[in-house]
Short mmCIF file of C-alpha atoms and ligand atoms in Angstrom, two decimals:
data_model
loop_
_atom_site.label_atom_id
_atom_site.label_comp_id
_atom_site.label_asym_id
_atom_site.label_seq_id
_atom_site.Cartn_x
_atom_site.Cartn_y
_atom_site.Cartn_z
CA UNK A 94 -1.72 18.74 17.70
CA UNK A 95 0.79 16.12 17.73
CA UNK A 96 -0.96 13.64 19.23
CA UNK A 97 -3.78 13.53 16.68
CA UNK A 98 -2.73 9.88 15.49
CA UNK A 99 -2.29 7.89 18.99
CA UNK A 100 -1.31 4.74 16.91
CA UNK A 101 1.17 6.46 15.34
CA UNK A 102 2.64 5.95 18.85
CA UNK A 103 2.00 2.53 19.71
CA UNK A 104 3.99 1.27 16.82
CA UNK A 105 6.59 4.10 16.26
CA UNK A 106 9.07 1.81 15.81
CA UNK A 107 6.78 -0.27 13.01
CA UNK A 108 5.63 2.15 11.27
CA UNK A 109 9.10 3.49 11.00
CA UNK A 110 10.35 0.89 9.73
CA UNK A 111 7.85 0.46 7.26
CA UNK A 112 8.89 3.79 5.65
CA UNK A 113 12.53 3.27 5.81
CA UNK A 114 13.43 3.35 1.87
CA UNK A 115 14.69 -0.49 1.21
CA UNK A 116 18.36 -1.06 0.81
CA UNK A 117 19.76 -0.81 -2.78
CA UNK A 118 20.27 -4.95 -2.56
CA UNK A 119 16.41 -5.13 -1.80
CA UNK A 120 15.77 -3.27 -4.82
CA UNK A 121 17.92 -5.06 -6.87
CA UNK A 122 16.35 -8.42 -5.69
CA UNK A 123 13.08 -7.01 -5.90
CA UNK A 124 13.28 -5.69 -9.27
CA UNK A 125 14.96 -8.87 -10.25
CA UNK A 126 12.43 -10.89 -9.38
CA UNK A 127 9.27 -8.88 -10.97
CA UNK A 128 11.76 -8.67 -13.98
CA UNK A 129 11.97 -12.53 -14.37
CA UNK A 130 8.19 -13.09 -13.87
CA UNK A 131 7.31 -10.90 -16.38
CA UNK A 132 9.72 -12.70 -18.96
CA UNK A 133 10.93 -9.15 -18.83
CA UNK A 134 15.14 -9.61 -20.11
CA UNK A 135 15.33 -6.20 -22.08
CA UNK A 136 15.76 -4.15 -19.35
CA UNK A 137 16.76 -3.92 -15.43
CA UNK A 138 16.98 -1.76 -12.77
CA UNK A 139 20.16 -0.34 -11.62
CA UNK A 140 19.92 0.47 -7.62
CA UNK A 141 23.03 2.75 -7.59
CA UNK A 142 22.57 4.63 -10.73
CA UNK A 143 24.19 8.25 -10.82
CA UNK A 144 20.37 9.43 -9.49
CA UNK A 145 19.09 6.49 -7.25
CA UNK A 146 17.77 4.20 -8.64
CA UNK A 147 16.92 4.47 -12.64
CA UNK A 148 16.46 1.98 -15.55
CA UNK A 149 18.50 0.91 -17.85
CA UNK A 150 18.50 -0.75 -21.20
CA UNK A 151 19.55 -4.97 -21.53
CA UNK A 152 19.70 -4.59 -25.14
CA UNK A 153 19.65 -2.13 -28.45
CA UNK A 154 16.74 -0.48 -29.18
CA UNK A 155 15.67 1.47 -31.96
CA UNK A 156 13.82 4.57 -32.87
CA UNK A 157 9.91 3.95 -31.89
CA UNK A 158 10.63 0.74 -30.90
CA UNK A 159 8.56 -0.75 -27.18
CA UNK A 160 11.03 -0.54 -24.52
CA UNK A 161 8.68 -2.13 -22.48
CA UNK A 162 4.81 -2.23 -20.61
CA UNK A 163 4.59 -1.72 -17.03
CA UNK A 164 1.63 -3.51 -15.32
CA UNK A 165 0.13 -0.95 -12.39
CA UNK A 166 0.18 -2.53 -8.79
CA UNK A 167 -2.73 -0.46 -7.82
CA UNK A 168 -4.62 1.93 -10.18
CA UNK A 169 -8.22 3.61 -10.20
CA UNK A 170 -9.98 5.83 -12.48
CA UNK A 171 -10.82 9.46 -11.60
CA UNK A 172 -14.23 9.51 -9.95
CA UNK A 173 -15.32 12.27 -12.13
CA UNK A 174 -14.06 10.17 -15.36
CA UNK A 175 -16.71 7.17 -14.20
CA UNK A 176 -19.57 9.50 -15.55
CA UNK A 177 -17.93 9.13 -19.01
CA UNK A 178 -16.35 5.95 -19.77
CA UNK A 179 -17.08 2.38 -18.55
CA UNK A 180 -13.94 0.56 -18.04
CA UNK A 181 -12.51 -2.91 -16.60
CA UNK A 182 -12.18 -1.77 -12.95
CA UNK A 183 -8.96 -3.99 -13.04
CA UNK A 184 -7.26 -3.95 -16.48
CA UNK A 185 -9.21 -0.29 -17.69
CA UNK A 186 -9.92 -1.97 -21.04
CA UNK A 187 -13.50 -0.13 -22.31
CA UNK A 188 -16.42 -2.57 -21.96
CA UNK A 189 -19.99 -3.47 -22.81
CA UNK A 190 -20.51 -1.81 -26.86
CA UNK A 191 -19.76 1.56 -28.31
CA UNK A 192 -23.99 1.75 -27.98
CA UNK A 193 -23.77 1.86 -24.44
CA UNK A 194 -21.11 3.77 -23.87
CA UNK A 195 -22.72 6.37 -25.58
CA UNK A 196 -26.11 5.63 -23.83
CA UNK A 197 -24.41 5.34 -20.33
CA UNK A 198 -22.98 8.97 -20.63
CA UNK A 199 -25.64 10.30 -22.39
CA UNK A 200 -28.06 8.67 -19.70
CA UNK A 201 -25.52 9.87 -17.14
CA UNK A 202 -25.38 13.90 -18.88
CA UNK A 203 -29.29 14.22 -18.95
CA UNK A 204 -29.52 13.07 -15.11
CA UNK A 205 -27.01 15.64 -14.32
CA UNK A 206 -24.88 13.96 -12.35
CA UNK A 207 -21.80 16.15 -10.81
CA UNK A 208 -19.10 15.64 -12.47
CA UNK A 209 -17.28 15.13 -8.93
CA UNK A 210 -14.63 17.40 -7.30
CA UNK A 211 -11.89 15.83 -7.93
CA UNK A 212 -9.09 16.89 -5.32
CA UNK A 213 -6.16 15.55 -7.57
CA UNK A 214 -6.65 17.44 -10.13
CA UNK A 215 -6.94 20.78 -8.16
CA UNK A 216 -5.00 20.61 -4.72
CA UNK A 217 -1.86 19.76 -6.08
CA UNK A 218 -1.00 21.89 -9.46
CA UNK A 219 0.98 19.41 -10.68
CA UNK A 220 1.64 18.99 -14.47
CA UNK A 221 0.25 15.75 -15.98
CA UNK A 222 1.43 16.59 -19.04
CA UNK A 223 3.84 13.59 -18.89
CA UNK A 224 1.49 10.86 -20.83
CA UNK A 225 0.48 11.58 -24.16
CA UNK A 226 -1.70 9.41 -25.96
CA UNK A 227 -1.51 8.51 -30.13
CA UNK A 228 -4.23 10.59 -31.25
CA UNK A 229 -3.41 14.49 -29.83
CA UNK A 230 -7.00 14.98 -30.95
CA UNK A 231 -8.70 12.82 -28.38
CA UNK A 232 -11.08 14.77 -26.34
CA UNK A 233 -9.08 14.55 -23.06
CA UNK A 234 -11.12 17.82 -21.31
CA UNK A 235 -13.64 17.71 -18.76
CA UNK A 236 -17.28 18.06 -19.97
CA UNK A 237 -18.32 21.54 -20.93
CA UNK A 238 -21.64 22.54 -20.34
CA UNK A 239 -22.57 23.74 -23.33
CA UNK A 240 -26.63 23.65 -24.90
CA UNK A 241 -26.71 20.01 -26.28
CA UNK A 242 -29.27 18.80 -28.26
CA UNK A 243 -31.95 16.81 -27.32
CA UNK A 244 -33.19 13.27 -28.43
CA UNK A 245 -36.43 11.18 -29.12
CA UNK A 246 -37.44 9.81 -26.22
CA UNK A 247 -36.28 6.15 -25.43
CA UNK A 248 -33.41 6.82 -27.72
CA UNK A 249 -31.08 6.52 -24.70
CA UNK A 250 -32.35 3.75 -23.27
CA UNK A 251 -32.46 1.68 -26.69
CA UNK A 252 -28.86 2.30 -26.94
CA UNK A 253 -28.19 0.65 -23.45
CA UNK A 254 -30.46 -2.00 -23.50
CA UNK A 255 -28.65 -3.18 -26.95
CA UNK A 256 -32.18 -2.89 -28.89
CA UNK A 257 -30.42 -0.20 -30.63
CA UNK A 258 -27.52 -1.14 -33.11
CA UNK A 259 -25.44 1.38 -34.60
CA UNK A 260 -24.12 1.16 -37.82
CA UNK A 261 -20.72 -0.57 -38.34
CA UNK A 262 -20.52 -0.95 -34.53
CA UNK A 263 -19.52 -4.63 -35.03
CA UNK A 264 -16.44 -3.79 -35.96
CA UNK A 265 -15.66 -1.89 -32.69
CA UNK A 266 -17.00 -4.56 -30.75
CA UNK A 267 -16.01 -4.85 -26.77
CA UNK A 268 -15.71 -7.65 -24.30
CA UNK A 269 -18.90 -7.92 -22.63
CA UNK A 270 -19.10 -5.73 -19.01
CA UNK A 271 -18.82 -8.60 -16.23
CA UNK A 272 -20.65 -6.97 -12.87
CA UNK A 273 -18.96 -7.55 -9.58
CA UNK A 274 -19.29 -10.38 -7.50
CA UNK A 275 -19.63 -8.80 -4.46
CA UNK A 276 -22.68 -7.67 -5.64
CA UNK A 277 -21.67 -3.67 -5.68
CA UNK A 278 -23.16 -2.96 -8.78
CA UNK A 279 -20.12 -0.21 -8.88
CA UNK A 280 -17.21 -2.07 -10.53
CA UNK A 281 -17.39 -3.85 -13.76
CA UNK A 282 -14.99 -6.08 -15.27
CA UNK A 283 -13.71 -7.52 -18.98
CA UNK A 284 -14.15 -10.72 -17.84
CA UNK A 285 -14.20 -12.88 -15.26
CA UNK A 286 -10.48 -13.58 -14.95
CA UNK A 287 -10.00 -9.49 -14.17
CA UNK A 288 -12.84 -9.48 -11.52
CA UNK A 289 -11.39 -12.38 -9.62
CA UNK A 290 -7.73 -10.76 -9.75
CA UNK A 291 -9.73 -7.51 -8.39
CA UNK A 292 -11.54 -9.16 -5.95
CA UNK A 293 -8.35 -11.07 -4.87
CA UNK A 294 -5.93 -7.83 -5.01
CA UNK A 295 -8.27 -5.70 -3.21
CA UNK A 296 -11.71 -5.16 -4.03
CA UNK A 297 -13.14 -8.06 -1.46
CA UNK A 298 -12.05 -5.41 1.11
CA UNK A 299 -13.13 -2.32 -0.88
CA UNK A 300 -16.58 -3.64 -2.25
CA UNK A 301 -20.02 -1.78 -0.39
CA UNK A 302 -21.91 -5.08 -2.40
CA UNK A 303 -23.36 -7.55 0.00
CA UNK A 304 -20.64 -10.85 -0.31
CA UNK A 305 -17.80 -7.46 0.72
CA UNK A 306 -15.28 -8.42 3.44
CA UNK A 307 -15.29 -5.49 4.71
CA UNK A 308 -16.14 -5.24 8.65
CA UNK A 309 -18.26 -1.93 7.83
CA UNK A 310 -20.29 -1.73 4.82
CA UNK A 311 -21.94 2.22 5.88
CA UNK A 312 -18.68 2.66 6.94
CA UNK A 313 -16.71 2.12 3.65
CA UNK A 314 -19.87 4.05 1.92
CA UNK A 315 -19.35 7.35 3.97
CA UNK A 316 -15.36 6.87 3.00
CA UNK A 317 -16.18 6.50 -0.39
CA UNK A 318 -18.29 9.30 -0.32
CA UNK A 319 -15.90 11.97 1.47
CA UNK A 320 -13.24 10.51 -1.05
CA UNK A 321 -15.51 11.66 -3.70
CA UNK A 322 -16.20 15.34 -2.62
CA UNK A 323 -12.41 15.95 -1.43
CA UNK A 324 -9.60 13.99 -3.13
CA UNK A 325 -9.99 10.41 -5.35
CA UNK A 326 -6.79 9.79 -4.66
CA UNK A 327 -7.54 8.56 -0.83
CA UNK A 328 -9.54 5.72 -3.01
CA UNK A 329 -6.37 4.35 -4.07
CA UNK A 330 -4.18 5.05 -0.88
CA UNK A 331 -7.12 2.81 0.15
CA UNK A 332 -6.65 0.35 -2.92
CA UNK A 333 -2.83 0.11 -1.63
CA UNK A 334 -4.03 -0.83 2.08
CA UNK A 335 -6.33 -3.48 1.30
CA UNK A 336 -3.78 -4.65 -1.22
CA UNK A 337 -0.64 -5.00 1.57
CA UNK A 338 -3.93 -6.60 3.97
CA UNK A 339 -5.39 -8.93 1.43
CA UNK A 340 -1.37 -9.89 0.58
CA UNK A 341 -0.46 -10.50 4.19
CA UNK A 342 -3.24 -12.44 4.75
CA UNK A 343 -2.02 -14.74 2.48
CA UNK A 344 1.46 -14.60 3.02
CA UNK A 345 0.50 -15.65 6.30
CA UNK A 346 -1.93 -18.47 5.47
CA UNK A 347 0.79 -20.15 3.76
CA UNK A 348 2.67 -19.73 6.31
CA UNK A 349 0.52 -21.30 8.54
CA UNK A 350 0.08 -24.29 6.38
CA UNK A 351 3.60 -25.04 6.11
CA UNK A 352 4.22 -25.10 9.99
CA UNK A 353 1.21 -27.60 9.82
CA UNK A 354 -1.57 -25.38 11.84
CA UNK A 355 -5.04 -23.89 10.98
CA UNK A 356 -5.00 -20.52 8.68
CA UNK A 357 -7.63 -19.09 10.81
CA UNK A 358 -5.56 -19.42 14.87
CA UNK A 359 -5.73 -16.40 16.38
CA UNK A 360 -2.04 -15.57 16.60
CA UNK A 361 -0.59 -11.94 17.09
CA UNK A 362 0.88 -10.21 13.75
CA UNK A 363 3.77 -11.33 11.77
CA UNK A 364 5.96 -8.47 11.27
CA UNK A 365 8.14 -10.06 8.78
CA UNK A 366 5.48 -11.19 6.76
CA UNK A 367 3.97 -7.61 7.03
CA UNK A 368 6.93 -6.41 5.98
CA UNK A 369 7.23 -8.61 2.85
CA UNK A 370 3.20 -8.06 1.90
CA UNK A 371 4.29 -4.26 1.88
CA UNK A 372 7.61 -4.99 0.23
CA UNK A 373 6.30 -3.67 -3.46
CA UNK A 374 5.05 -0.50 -1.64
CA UNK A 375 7.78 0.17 -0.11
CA UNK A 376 9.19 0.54 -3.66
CA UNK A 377 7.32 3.72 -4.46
CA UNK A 378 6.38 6.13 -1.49
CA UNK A 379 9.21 8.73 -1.19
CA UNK A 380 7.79 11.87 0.75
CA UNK A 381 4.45 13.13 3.29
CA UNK A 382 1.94 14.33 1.14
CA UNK A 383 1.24 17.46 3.16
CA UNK A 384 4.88 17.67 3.28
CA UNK A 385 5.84 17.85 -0.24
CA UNK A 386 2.63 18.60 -1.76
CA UNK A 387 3.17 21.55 -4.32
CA UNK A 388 1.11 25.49 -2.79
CA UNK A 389 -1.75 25.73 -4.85
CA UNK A 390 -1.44 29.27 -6.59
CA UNK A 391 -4.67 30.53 -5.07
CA UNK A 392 -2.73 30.09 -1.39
CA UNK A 393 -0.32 32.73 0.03
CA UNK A 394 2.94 31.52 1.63
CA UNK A 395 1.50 32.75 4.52
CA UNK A 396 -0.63 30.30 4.36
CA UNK A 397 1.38 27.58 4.02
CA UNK A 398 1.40 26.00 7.57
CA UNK A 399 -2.18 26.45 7.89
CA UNK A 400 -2.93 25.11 4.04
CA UNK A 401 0.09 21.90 4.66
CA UNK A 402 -2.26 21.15 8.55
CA UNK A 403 -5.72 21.40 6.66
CA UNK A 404 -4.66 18.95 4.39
CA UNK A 405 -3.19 16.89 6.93
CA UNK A 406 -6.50 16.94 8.65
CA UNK A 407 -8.40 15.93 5.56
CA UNK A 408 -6.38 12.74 5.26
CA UNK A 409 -6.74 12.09 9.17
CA UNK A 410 -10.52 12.54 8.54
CA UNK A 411 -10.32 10.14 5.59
CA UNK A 412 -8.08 7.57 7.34
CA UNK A 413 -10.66 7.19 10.57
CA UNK A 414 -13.44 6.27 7.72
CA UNK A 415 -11.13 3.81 6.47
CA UNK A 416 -10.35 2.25 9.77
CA UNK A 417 -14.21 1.97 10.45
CA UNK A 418 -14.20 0.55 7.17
CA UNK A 419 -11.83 -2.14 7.10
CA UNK A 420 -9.37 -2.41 10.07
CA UNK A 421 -7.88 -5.31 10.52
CA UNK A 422 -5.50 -5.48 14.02
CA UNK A 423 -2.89 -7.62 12.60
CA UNK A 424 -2.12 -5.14 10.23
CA UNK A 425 -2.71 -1.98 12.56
CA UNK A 426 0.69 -0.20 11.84
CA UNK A 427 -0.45 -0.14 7.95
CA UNK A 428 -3.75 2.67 9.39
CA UNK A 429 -1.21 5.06 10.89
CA UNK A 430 -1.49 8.63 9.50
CA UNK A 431 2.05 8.31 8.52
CA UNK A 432 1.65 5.75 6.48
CA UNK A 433 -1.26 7.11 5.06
CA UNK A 434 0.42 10.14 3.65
CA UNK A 435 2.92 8.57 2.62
CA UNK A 436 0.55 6.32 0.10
CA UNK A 437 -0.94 9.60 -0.85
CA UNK A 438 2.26 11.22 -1.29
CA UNK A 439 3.31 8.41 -3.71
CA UNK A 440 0.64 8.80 -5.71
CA UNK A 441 0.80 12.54 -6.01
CA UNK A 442 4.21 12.60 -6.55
CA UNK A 443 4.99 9.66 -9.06
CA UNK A 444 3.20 11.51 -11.95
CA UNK A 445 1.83 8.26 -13.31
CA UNK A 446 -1.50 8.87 -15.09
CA UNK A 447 -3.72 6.11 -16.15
CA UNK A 448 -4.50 6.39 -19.75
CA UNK A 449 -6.68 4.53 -22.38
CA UNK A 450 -7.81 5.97 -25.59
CA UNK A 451 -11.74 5.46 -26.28
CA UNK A 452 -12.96 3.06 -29.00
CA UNK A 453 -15.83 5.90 -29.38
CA UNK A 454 -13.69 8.02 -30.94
CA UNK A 455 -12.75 5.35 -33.33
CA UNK A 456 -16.20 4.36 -34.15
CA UNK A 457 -17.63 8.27 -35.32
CA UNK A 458 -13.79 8.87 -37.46
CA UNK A 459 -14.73 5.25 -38.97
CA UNK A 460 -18.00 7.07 -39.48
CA UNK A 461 -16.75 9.99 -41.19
CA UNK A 462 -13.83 8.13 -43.26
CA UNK A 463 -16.67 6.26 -45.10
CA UNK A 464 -17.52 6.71 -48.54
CA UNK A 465 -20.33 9.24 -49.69
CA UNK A 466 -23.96 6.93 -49.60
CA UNK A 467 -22.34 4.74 -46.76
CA UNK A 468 -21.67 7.60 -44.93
CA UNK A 469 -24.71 10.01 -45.50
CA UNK A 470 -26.99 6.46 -44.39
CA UNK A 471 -24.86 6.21 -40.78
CA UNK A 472 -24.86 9.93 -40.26
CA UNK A 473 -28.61 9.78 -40.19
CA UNK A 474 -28.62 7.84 -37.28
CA UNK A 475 -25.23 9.31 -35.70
CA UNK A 476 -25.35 12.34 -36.37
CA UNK A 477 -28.08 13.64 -33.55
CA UNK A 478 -25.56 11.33 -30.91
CA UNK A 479 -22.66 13.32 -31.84
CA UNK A 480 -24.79 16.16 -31.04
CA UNK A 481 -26.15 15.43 -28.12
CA UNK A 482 -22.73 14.54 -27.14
CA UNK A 483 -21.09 17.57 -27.43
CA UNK A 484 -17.39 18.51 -27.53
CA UNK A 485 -16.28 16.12 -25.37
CA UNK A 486 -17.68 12.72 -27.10
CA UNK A 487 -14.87 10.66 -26.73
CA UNK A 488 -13.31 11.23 -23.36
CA UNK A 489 -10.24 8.98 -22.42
CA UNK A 490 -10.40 6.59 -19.31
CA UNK A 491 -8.43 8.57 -17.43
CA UNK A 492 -6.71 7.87 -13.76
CA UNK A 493 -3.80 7.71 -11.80
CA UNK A 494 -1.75 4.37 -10.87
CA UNK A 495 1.12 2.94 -9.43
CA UNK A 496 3.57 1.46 -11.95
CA UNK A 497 6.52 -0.10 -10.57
CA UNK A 498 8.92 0.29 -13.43
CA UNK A 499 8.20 3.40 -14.79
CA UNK A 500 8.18 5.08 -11.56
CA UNK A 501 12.07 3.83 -11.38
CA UNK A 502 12.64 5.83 -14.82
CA UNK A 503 14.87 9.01 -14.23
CA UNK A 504 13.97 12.64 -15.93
CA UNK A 505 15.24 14.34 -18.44
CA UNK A 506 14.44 17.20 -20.53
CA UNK A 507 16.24 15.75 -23.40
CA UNK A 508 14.97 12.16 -22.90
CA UNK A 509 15.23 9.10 -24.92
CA UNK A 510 12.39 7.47 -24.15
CA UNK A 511 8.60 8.63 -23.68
CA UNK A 512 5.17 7.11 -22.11
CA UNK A 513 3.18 6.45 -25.34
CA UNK A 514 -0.48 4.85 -26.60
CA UNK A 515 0.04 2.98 -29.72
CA UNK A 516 -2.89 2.23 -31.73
CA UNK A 517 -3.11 -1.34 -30.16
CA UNK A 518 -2.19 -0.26 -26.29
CA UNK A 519 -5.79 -0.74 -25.44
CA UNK A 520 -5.46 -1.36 -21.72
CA UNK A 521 -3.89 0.38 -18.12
CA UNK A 522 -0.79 -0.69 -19.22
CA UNK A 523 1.99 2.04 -18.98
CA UNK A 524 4.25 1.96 -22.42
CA UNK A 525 7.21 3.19 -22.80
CA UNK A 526 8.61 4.03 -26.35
CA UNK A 527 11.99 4.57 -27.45
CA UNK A 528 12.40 8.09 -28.91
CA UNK A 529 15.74 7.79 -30.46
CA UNK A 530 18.37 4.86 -30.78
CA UNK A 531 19.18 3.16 -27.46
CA UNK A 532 22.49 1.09 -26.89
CA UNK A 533 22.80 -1.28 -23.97
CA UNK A 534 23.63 -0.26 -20.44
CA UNK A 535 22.29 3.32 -21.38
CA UNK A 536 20.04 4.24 -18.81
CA UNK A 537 16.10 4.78 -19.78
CA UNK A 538 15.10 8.18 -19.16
CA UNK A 539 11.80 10.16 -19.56
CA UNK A 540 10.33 13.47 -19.10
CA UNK A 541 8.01 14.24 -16.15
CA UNK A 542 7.20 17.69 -17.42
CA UNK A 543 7.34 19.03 -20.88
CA UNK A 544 10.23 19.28 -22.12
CA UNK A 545 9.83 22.30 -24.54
CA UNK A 546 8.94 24.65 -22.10
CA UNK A 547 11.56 27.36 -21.13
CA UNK A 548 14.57 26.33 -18.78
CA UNK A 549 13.18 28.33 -15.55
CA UNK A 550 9.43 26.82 -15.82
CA UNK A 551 10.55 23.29 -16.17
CA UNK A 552 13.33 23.94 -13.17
CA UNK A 553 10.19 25.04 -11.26
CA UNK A 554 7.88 22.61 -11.84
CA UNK A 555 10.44 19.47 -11.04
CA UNK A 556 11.03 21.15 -7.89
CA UNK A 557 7.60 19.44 -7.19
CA UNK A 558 9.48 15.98 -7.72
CA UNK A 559 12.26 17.40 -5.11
CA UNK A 560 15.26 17.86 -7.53
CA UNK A 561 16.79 19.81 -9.28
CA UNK A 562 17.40 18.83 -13.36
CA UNK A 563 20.95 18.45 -14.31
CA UNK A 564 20.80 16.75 -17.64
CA UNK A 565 22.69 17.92 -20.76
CA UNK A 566 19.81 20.39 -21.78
CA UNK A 567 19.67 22.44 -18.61
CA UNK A 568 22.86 22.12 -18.39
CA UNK A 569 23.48 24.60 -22.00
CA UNK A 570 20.73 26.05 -20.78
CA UNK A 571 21.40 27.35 -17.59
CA UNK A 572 22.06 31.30 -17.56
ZN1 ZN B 1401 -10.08 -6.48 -17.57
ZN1 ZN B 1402 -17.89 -4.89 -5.79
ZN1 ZN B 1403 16.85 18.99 -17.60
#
């Protein structure tokens, strides 16, 4: 069995090296640097805290003040979330009009498309619970099939095609949806500033349109696919692959056009510039996926070694579509099945979920906060959408992503900061909020599981993360 991955073998040494954690002076540089480009002086990050790494506060804050936004490296929305929210596919800003978001979905509902199996959210058990958005109202759930209520005929399509305007919907209005130039008809964009950054940072790769890059179009459309049915999350392990290709490639080009010679000589693979186009990877990925990957309850120990290889065997599976997909032989260590579960891993383990309120759920409380003739006029007309709707009419973008900074943040079950939506946070963005008074040098902690639960369920859930809490809560609480 162990020779399923025979690359795995011709770059041992590589590939090893690409997963050796970087040295607490890398980090520091690292973080250093991202810190200064972001204009970023409020906080840094402390390689040699008392847990690893961790953040730490430059300056005072105070009670529900912004400690600071995180921009993602690589993020993607849950496949089964596509169905019910159009979003920039690079910022996750909503897009288009509140008319067609409603028509898309409701367009979407009536054709009955699956709402997608989405592995994440079943293989590994973990608790999400670690975002929480402003409104505790917002329809987070999954659709519910309940009976809804059918409308006129061309209703739905009025609403999409923009003949339709709802009431008041000018004052929710949206930056127009930008298609992809690739052609994919797939990914849409807020503008065209966010589709070239996408197309730059990894979607040329990643694209099934006709302008792609990729060496396999059918290819990338069966990996799509079998990401869809089994786990989303190998779409963003890809995301992270084309991102380290697309950053070596330029790395090198640069490179190239310093020494004086053409971008495009054939010349055998860099390592050093591999290493440094994988450098803000390298940052995140901790552990194997099949490794640490938490039993799902419906699986015996028993079954552990068989449930840990099936797994493994999935992402193999997934990783030769890939490869068909998009190999490029200068950057062959980077489609190792090591590797590979290590991406997964990080995004499985980092408990970073993508989150951005909808502006639909804005528009129908504007609706209902309006005074009695206003309101009785737009209920006419909104009333039967609600409906038809159902429970669920204003579901969150929701995702998973890699955030640099926030993924540096320590636990605790008594922390002093928390991952937070403000009214305005209308993007991907991660936020992080001050819960109580911060001094400088404290370090910036949060909670990756909720805190009120009892002492033993919260002990056994961050055994997931691979520790085991020792902060001043468990530590009164522990029998
Ligand atoms: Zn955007
Ligand atoms: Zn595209
Ligand atoms: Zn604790």
């Amino acid at each position: 069995m162990e020779n399923i991955c025979p690359i795995g073998q011709r770059f041992a040494s590589e590939i090893s090296a690409l997963l050796t954690p970087p040295s607490p002076l890398q980090v520091q540089e690292y973080f250093d640097q991202l810190l200064s480009t972001r204009k970023c002086r409020d906080i840094k990050v402390n390689p040699n805290g008392d847990f690893g790494k961790g953040v730490y506060a430059e300056s005072d804050f105070t009670e529900g003040q912004l400690v600071l936004k995180d921009q993602m490296l690589v993020g993607a929305q849950h496949s089964s979330n596509k169905i019910d929210c159009l979003v920039c596919g690079f910022c996750f800003r909503f897009i288009g009009s509140i008319e067609l978001q409603i028509g898309r979905k409701l367009y979407l509902q009536e054709l009955g498309v699956p709402k997608g199996c989405c592995g994440s959210d079943s293989s590994d058990g973990e608790d999400d619970s670690c975002i929480e958005n402003g409104d505790s109202s917002m329809a987070c759930g999954s659709s519910t099939t309940k009976d809804k209520v059918s409308l006129p005929k061309g209703l739905v399509e009025s609403l999409m095609n923009g003949e339709l305007v709802l009431p008041y919907s000018d004052k929710f209005s949206l930056p127009p949806a930008v298609p992809c130039p690739g052609g994919c008809g797939e990914a849409y964009y807020c503008s065209k500033l966010c589709a070239e950054a996408d197309w730059e940072t990894s979607h040329s790769l990643l694209c099934t349109g006709e302008r792609s890059e990729a060496i396999s179009r059918e290819a990338l459309l069966e990996f799509v696919q079998h990401a869809n049915e089994t786990n989303d999350i190998f779409l963003l392990a890809a995301k992270a692959i084309s991102f380290t290709i697309l950053r070596y490639r330029k790395l090198k080009a640069t490179y190239l056009e310093k020494q004086g010679k053409t971008p495009n000589a054939s010349s055998p693979t860099d390592l050093s510039l591999l290493f440094e186009a994988w450098k803000p990877i390298s940052m995140g990925h901790k552990r194997r996926w099949w490794d640490c990957v938490a039993l799902p309850v419906d699986v015996e120990s028993s079954d552990e070694a068989p449930f840990r290889m099936q797994i493994r065997s999935l992402a193999f599976t997934s990783l030769q579509l890939l490869k068909a997909a998009i190999f490029d032989m200068e950057c062959e260590p980077l489609f190792s099945l090591d590797i590979y579960g290590h991406l997964i891993g990080m995004f499985e383990l980092n408990n970073l979920d993508l989150v951005v309120a909808s502006p639909v759920e804005d528009y129908f409380l504007h609706i209902d906060e309006l005074p009695y003739p206003q309101k009785k006029e737009a209920e006419d007309i909104t009333q039967p959408l609600l409906d038809a709707l159902g429970d669920d009419y204003a579901v969150c973008c929701q995702g998973t992503a890699f955030y640099p900074l926030q993924s540096c943040m320590n636990h605790s079950c008594c922390p002093n900061a928390k991952a937070f939506k403000r009214e305005e946070d209308r993007d991907g963005q991660a936020t992080i909020i001050a819960l109580k008074p911060m001094c400088k040098g404290e370090e910036v902690t949060i909670s990756y599981v909720d805190e009120e639960l009892p002492f033993e369920e919260r002990q056994a859930l961050l055994e997931d993360y691979g520790f085991k809490c020792r902060c001043p809560k468990c530590m009164e609480e522990e029998p």
